[in-house]
Coordinates of C-alpha atoms in Angstrom, one line a residue:
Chain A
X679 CA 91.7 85.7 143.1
X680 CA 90.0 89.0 143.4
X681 CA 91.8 89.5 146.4
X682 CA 95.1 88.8 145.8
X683 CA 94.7 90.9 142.9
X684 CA 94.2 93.7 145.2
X685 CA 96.7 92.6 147.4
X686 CA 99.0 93.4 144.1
X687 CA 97.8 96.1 143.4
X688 CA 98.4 97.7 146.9
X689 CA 101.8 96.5 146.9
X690 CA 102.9 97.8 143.2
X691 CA 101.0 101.4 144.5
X692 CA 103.1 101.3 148.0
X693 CA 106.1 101.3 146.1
X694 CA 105.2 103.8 143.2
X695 CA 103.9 105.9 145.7
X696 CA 107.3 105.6 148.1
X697 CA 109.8 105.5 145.3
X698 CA 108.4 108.4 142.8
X699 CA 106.1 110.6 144.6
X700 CA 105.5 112.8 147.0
X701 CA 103.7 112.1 150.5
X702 CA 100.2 112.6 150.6
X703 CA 99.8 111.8 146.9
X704 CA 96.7 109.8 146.0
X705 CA 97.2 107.7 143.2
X706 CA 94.8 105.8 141.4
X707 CA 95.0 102.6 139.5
X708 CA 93.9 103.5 135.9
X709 CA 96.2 107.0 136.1
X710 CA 98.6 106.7 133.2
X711 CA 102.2 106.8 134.8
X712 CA 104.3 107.3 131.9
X713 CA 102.4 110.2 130.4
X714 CA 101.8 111.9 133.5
X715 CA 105.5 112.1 134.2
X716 CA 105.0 110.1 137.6
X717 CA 107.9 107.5 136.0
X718 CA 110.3 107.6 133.3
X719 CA 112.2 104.8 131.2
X720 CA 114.5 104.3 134.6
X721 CA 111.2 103.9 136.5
X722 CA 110.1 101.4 134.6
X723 CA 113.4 99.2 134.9
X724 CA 113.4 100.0 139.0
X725 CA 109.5 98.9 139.3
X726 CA 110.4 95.6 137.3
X727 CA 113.6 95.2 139.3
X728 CA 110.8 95.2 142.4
X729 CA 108.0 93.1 140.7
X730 CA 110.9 90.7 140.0
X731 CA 111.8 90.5 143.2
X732 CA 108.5 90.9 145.6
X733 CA 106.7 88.8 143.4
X734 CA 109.6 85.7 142.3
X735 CA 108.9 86.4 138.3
X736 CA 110.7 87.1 135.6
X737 CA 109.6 89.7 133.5
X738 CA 111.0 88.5 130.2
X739 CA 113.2 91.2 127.9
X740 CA 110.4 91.3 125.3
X741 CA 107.9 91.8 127.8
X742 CA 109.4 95.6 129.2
X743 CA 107.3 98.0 127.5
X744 CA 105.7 100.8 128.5
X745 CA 102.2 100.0 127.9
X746 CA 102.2 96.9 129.7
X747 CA 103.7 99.4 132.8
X748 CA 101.6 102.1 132.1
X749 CA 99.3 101.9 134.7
X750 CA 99.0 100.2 137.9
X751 CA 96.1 98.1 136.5
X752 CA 98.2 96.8 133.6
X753 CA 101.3 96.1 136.0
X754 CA 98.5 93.8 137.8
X755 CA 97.2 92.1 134.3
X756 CA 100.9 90.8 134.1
X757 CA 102.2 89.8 137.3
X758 CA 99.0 88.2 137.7
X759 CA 99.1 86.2 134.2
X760 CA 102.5 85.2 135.7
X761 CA 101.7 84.0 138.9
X762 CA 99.0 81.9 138.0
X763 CA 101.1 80.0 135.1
Chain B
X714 CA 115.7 129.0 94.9
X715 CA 114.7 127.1 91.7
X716 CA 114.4 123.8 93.6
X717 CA 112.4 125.3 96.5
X718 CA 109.9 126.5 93.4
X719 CA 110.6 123.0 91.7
X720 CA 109.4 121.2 95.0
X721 CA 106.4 123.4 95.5
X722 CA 105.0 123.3 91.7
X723 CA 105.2 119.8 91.9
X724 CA 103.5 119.4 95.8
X725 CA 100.8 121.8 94.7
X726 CA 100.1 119.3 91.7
X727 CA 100.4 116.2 93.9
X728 CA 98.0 117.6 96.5
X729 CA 95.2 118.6 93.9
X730 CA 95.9 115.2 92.1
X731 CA 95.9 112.8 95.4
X732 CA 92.6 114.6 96.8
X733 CA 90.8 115.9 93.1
X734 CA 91.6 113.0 90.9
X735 CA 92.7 109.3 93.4
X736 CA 89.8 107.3 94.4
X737 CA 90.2 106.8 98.2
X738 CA 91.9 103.2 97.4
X739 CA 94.4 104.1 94.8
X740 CA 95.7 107.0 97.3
X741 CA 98.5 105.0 99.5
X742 CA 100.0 103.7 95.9
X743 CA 99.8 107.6 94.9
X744 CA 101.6 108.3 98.0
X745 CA 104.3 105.6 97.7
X746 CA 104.6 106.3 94.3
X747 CA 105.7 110.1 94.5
X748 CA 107.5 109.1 97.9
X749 CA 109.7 106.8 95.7
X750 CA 109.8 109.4 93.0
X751 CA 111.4 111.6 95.4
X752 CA 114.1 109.0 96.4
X753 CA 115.0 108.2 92.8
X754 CA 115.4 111.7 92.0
X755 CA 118.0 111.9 94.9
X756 CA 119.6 108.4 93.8
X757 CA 118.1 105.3 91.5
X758 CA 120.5 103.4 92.6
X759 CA 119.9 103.5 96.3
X760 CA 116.0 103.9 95.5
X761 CA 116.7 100.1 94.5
X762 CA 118.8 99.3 97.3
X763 CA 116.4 100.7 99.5
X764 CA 113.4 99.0 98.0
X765 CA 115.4 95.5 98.6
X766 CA 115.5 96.5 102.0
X767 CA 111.9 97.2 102.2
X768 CA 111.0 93.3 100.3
X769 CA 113.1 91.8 102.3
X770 CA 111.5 92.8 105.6
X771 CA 108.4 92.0 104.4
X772 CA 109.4 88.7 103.4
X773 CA 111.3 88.3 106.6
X774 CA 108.1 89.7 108.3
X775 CA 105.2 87.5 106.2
X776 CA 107.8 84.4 107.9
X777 CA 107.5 85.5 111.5
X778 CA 103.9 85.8 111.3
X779 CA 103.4 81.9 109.6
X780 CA 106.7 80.3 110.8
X781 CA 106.4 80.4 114.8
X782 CA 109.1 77.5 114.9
X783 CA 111.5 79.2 113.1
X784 CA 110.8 83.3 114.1
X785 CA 113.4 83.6 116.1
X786 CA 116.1 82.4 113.7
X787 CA 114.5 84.9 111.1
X788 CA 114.3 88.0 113.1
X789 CA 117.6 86.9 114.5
X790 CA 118.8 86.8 111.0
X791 CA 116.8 90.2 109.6
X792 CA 118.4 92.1 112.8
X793 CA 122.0 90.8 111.5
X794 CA 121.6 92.3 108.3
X795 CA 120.0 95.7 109.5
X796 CA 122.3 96.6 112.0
X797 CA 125.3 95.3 110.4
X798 CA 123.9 97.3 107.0
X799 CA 123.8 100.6 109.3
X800 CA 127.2 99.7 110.6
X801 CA 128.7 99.2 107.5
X802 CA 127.3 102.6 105.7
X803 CA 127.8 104.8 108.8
X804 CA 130.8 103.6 110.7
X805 CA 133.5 101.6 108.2
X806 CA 135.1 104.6 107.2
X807 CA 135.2 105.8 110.8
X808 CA 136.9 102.2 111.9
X809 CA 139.2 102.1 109.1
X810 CA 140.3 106.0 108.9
X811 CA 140.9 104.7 112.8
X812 CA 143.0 102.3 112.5
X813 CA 145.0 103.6 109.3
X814 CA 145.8 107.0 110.9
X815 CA 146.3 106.3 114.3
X816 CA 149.5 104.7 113.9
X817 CA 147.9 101.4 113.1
X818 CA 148.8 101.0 109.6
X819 CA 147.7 97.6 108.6
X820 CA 147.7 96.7 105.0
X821 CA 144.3 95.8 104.3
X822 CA 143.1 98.6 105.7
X823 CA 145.3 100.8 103.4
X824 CA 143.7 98.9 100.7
X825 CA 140.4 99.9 101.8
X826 CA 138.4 102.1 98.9
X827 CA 137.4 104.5 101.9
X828 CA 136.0 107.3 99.3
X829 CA 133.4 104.6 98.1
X830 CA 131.4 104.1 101.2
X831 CA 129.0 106.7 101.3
X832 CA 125.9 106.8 103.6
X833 CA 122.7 106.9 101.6
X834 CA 120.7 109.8 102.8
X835 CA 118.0 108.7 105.3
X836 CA 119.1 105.2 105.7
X837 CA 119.4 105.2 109.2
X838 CA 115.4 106.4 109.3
X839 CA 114.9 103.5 107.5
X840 CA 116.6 101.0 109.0
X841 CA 114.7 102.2 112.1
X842 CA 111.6 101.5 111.0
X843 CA 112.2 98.0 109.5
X844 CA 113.8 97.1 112.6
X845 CA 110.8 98.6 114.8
X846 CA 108.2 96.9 112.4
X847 CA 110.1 93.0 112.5
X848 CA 110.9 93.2 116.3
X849 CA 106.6 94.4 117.0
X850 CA 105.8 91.9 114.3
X851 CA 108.0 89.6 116.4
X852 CA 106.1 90.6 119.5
X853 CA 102.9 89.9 117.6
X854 CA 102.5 93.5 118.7
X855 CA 101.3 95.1 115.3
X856 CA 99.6 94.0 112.0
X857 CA 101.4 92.8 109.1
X858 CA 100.2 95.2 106.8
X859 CA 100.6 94.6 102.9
X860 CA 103.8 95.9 101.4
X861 CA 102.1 99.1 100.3
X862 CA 101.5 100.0 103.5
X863 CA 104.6 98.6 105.1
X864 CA 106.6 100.3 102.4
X865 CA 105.0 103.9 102.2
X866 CA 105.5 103.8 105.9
X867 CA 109.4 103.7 105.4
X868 CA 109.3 105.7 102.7
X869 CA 106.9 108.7 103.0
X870 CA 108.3 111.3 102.4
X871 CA 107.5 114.0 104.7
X872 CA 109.4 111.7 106.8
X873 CA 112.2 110.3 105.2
X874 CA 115.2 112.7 105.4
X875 CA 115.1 114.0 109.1
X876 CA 112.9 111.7 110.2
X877 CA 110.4 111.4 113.1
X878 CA 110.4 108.0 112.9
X879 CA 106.9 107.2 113.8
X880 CA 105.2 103.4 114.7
X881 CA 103.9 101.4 112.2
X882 CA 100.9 100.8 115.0
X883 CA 100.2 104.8 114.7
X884 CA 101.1 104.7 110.7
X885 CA 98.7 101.4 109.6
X886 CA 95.5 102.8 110.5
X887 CA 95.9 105.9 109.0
X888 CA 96.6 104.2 105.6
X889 CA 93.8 102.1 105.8
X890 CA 91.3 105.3 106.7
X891 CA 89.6 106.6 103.8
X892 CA 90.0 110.5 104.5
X893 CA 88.1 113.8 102.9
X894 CA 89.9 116.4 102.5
X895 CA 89.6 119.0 105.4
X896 CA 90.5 122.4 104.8
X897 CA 91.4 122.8 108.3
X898 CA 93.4 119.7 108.2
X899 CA 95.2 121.7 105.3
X900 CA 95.4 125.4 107.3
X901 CA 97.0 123.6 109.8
X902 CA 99.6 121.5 107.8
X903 CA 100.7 124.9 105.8
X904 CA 100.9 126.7 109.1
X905 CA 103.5 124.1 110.6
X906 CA 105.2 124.2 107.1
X907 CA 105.8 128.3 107.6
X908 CA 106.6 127.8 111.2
X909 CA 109.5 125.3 109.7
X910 CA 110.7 127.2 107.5
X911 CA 111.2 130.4 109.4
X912 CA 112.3 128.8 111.9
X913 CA 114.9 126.8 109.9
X914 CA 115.8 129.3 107.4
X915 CA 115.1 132.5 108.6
X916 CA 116.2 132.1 112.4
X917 CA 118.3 128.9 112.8
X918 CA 120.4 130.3 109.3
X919 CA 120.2 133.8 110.5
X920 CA 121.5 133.0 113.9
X921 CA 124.3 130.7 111.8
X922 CA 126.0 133.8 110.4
X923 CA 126.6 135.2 113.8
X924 CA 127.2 133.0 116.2
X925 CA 130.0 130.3 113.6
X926 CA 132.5 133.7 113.3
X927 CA 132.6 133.9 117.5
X928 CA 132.8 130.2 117.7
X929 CA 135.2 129.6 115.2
X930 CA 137.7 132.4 117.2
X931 CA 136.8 132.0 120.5
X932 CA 139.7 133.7 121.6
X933 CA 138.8 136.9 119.8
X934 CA 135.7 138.3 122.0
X935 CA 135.3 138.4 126.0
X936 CA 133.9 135.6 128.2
X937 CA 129.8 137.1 128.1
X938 CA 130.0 137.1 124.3
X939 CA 131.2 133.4 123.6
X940 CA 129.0 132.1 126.6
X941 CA 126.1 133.9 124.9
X942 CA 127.2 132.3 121.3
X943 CA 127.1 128.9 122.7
X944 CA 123.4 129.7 124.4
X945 CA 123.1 131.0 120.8
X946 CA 124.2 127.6 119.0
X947 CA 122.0 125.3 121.7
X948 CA 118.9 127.3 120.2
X949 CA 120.0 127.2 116.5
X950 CA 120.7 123.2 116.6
X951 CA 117.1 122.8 118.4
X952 CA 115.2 125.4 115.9
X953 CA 117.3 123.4 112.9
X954 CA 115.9 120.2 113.9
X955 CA 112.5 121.2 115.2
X956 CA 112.1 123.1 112.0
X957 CA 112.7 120.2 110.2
X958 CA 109.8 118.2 112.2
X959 CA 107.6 121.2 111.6
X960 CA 108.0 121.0 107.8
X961 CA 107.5 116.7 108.3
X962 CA 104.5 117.4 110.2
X963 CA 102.7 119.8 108.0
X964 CA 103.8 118.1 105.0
X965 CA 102.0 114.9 105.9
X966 CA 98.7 117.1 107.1
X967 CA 98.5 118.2 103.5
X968 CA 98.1 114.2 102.3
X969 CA 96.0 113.8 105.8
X970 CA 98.5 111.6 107.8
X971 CA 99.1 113.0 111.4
X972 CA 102.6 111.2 112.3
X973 CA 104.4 112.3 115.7
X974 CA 105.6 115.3 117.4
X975 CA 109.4 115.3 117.6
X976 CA 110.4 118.1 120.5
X977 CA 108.4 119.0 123.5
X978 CA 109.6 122.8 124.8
X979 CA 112.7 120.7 125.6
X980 CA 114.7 123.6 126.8
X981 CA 111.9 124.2 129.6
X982 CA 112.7 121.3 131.1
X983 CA 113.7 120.8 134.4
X984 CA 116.1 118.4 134.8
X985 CA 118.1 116.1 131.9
X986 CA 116.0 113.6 132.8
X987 CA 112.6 115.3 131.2
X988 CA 115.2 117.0 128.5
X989 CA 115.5 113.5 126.7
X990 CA 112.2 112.6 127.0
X991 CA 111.5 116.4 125.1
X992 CA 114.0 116.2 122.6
X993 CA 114.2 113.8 119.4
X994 CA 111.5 112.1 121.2
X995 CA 110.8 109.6 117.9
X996 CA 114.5 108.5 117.9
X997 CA 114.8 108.6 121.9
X998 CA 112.0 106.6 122.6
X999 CA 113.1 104.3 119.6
X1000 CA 116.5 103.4 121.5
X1001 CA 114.5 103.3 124.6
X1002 CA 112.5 100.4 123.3
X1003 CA 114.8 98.6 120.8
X1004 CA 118.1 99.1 123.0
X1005 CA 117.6 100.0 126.4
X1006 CA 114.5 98.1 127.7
X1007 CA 115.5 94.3 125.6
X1008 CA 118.7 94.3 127.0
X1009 CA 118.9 96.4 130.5
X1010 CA 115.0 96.0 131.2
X1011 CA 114.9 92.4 133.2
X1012 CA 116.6 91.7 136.4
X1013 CA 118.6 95.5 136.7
X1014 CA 120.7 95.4 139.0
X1015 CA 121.7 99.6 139.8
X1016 CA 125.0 98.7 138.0
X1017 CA 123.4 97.2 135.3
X1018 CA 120.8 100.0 134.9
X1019 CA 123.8 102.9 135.2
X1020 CA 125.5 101.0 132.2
X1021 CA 122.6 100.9 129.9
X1022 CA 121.8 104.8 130.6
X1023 CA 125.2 105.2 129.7
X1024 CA 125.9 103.0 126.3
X1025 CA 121.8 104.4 125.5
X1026 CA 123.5 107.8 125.7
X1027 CA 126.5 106.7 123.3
X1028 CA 124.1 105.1 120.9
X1029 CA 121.5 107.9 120.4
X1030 CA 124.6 110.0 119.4
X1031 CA 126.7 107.8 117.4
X1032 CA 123.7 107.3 115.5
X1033 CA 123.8 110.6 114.4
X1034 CA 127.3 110.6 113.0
X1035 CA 130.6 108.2 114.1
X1036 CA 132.6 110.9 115.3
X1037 CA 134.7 111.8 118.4
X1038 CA 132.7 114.9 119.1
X1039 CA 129.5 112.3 119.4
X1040 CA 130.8 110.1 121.2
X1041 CA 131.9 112.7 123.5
X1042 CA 128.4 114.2 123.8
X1043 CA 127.4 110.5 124.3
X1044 CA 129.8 109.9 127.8
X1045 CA 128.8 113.4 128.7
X1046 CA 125.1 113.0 128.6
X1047 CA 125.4 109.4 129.7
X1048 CA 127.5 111.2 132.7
X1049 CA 124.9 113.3 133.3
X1050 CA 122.1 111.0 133.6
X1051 CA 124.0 109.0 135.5
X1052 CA 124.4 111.9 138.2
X1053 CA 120.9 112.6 138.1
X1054 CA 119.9 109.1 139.2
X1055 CA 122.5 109.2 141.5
X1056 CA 121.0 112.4 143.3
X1057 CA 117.7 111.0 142.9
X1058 CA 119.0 107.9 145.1
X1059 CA 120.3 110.6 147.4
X1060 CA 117.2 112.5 147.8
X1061 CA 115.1 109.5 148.9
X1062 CA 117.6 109.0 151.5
X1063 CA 117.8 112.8 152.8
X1064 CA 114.4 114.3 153.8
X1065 CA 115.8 117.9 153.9
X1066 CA 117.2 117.6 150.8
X1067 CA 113.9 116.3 149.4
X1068 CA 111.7 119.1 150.8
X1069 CA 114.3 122.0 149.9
X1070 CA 114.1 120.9 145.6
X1071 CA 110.2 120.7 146.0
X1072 CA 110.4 124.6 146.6
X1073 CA 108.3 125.6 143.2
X1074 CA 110.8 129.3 142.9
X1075 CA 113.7 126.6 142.8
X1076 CA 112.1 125.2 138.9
X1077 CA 113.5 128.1 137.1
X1078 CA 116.9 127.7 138.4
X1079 CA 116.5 123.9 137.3
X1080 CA 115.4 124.8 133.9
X1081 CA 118.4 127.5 134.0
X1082 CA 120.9 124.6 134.9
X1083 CA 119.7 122.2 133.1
X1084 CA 119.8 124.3 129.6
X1085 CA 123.4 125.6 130.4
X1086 CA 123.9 121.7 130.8
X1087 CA 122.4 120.7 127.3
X1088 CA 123.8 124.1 125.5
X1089 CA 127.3 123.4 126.8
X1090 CA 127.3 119.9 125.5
X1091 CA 126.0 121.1 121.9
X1092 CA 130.1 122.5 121.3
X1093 CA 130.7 119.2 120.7
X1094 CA 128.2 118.6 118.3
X1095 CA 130.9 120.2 115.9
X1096 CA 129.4 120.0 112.4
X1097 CA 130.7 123.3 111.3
X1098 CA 134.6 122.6 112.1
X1099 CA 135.0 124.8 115.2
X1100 CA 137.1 123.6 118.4
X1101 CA 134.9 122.5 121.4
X1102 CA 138.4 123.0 123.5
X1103 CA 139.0 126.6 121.9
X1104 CA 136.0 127.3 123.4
X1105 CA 136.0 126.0 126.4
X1106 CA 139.1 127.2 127.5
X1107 CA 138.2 130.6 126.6
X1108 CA 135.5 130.3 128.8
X1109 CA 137.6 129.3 131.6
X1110 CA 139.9 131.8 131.4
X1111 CA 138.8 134.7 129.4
X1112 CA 137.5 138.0 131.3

């Protein structure tokens, strides 16, 4: 379990990092996306297009918020939660 | 001048009674009390109809929390009535005057008592809130609250005319604290109140008088001057409504609430993009959650994500006022956020292009564009009768 939650984790950072910042950027996982500008609203809808897709879940309508995509641990917390149902 | 003095005799009293004479516990009633005052003062009659609204949410809310078979059917039900409340106030007259001068001339519509409709000031704050508090309620997201709480939140009334419209989740706690007063707490609310007010009434009004004379005759002064004038009317509509959030936020540090900040340098911004995350944050973040993320958030397709940037766009403004000029400044903001992505997309795809906008001396040309962008689109914002086209043809062809 504790490894495929990093193996998450590394996946949803790879594509934060490609899609929204610059190279060389080191980004950790408690760093508040949203309020540090690293994503907007439209970031949010393309990282959930992604998790949808890299991960097979459906992120359901009341579930897009931006806490629960505020920071890559959080992102984890719920694709995680969905996986193992 | 005698209601300004009106207003402030009977604050001064309200602050010395809700901190000298209310136990800690009879405060919040206090507060709602004089917020309601204030309403009924306005109206009684839509004091009332407000209050309905305010019951009726809390019923509709007390439901969702003890009926989880039967939630969705209520807050399905609760949304009906909100939205088609809003609708009804703010758009009717726009549909009908629509369809009975445009050639359409059905009956019924003549019929129509048009003059009756009127749109009770700071109804669409309200129905904001209510429809923020069911749909988190819904989302078992924040506490029920009792309906003191639930209704001071819609109706305080540092709050209630121009809004922000803050979260219950941000509001709650605060009306459950049991606060002493702090005279810093106080410098700092009277400071944002003076910072309102000048800038409302002694820049925004000031700048009024000169810039409405040029807009309204475009054709009368050179190029430079009515370019300047519409820089001019960009900074009077953002000092207006910051102004107002000044006086909102001040107001409610006097009765020790701290409720949101509404504008964010938005005109230092440096792309449209951060703009609308800057400006009318309380609103734009409202549709953002409410509109944008329920029904574009899941399985976005591009498409499907240019769409909802675009109808966000025409909803933030048509909530302001159903009129053409809004809806214009909807398509065009919509437009360009949709071109923004777009060169976004591009940029990922174009490493030179990527490394030339990082260049830092490029920001303030962005923040240069990206204001003309925003200042240009405020000629249609049209609330004192002058002709967006006037002016822009003069613009385009004037020396």
């Amino acid at each position: 379990m504790l490894k495929s939650t990093r193996n998450i984790k590394d996946e949803v950072g790879k594509f934060i990092l490609e899609e929204f910042l610059p190279k060389g950027y080191v980004l950790n996982d408690d760093v508040s996306l949203f309020d540090s500008g690293i994503i907007d609203s439209l970031g949010v809808i393309k990282l959930i297009a992604f998790i949808e897709e890299k991960f097979k879940i459906i992120i359901n309508p009341s579930e897009v918020r931006i806490e629960n995509f505020n920071t890559i641990d959080k992102i984890t917390d719920i694709i995680s939660k969905k996986i193992s149902r | 001048m005698r209601d300004l003095i009106n207003i402030s005799i009977i604050l001064s009293i309200s602050i010395l009674v809700y901190w000298v004479i209310m136990p800690g516990g009879w405060r919040k009633y206090f507060l709602f009390a004089l917020s309601l005052f204030f309403i009924a003062v306005a109206s009684i009659p839509w004091a009332v109809y407000f209050l309905l609204n305010v019951v009726l949410a809390y019923l509709a809310g007390s439901l969702i929390t003890k009926n989880g078979k039967n939630k969705k059917l209520i807050i399905t039900s609760a949304l009906i009535w909100f939205v088609g409340s809003i609708c009804y106030f703010k758009y009717a007259n726009a549909i009908v005057g629509f369809f009975s001068f445009n050639g359409m001339k059905f009956s019924v519509f003549q019929q129509f008592p048009l003059s009756r409709i009127f749109l009770p000031i700071g109804m669409s704050y309200i129905i904001f809130r209510l429809i923020h508090y069911l749909v988190e309620l819904y989302r078992n997201n924040t506490p029920r609250g009792s309906f003191i709480d639930l209704a001071l939140y819609v109706f305080f009334f540092p709050t209630f005319l121009a809004g922000p419209v803050d979260r219950f989740q941000r509001f709650y706690p605060q009306v459950q604290e049991r606060k002493d007063f702090a005279v810093s707490e106080c410098n700092y609310g009277l400071f944002r109140i003076v910072c309102g007010l000048v800038k409302k009434f002694i820049i925004a009004d000031r700048l009024a008088v000169i810039i409405m004379p040029v807009l309204h005759t475009p054709y009368s002064y050179s190029r430079p001057v009515v370019m300047f004038m519409v820089y001019g009317l960009a900074i009077q509509i953002y000092l207006d409504f910051s102004g107002y959030t000044d006086i909102a936020v001040g107001l409610a540090r006097l009765f020790g609430y701290k409720i949101m900040e509404n504008f964010n340098h938005p005109f230092f911004q440096k792309n449209i993009a951060l703009f609308w995350r800057n400006w009318h944050i309380s609103v734009y973040s409202w549709i953002r959650d409410y509109f944008f993320f329920p029904i574009f958030g899941s399985r976005a397709s591009i498409f499907k994500l240019y769409c909802g940037i675009f109808l966000s766009m025409i909803v933030f403004h048509l909530w302001h006022a159903a009129t053409i000029g809004f809806l214009i400044l909807g398509i065009y903001h919509g437009i360009g956020l949709i071109i923004w992505q777009f060169f976004q997309e591009l940029k990922k795809k174009n490493p030179l292009l990527r490394k030339v906008v990082s260049y830092k001396w490029l920001n303030p040309v962005s923040v240069f564009i990206t204001f003309n962008f925003v200042s240009f689109g405020f000629i249609f914002f049209n609330f004192s009768g002058f002709d967006p086209i006037v002016i822009l043809r003069t613009i385009l062809t004037r020396r």
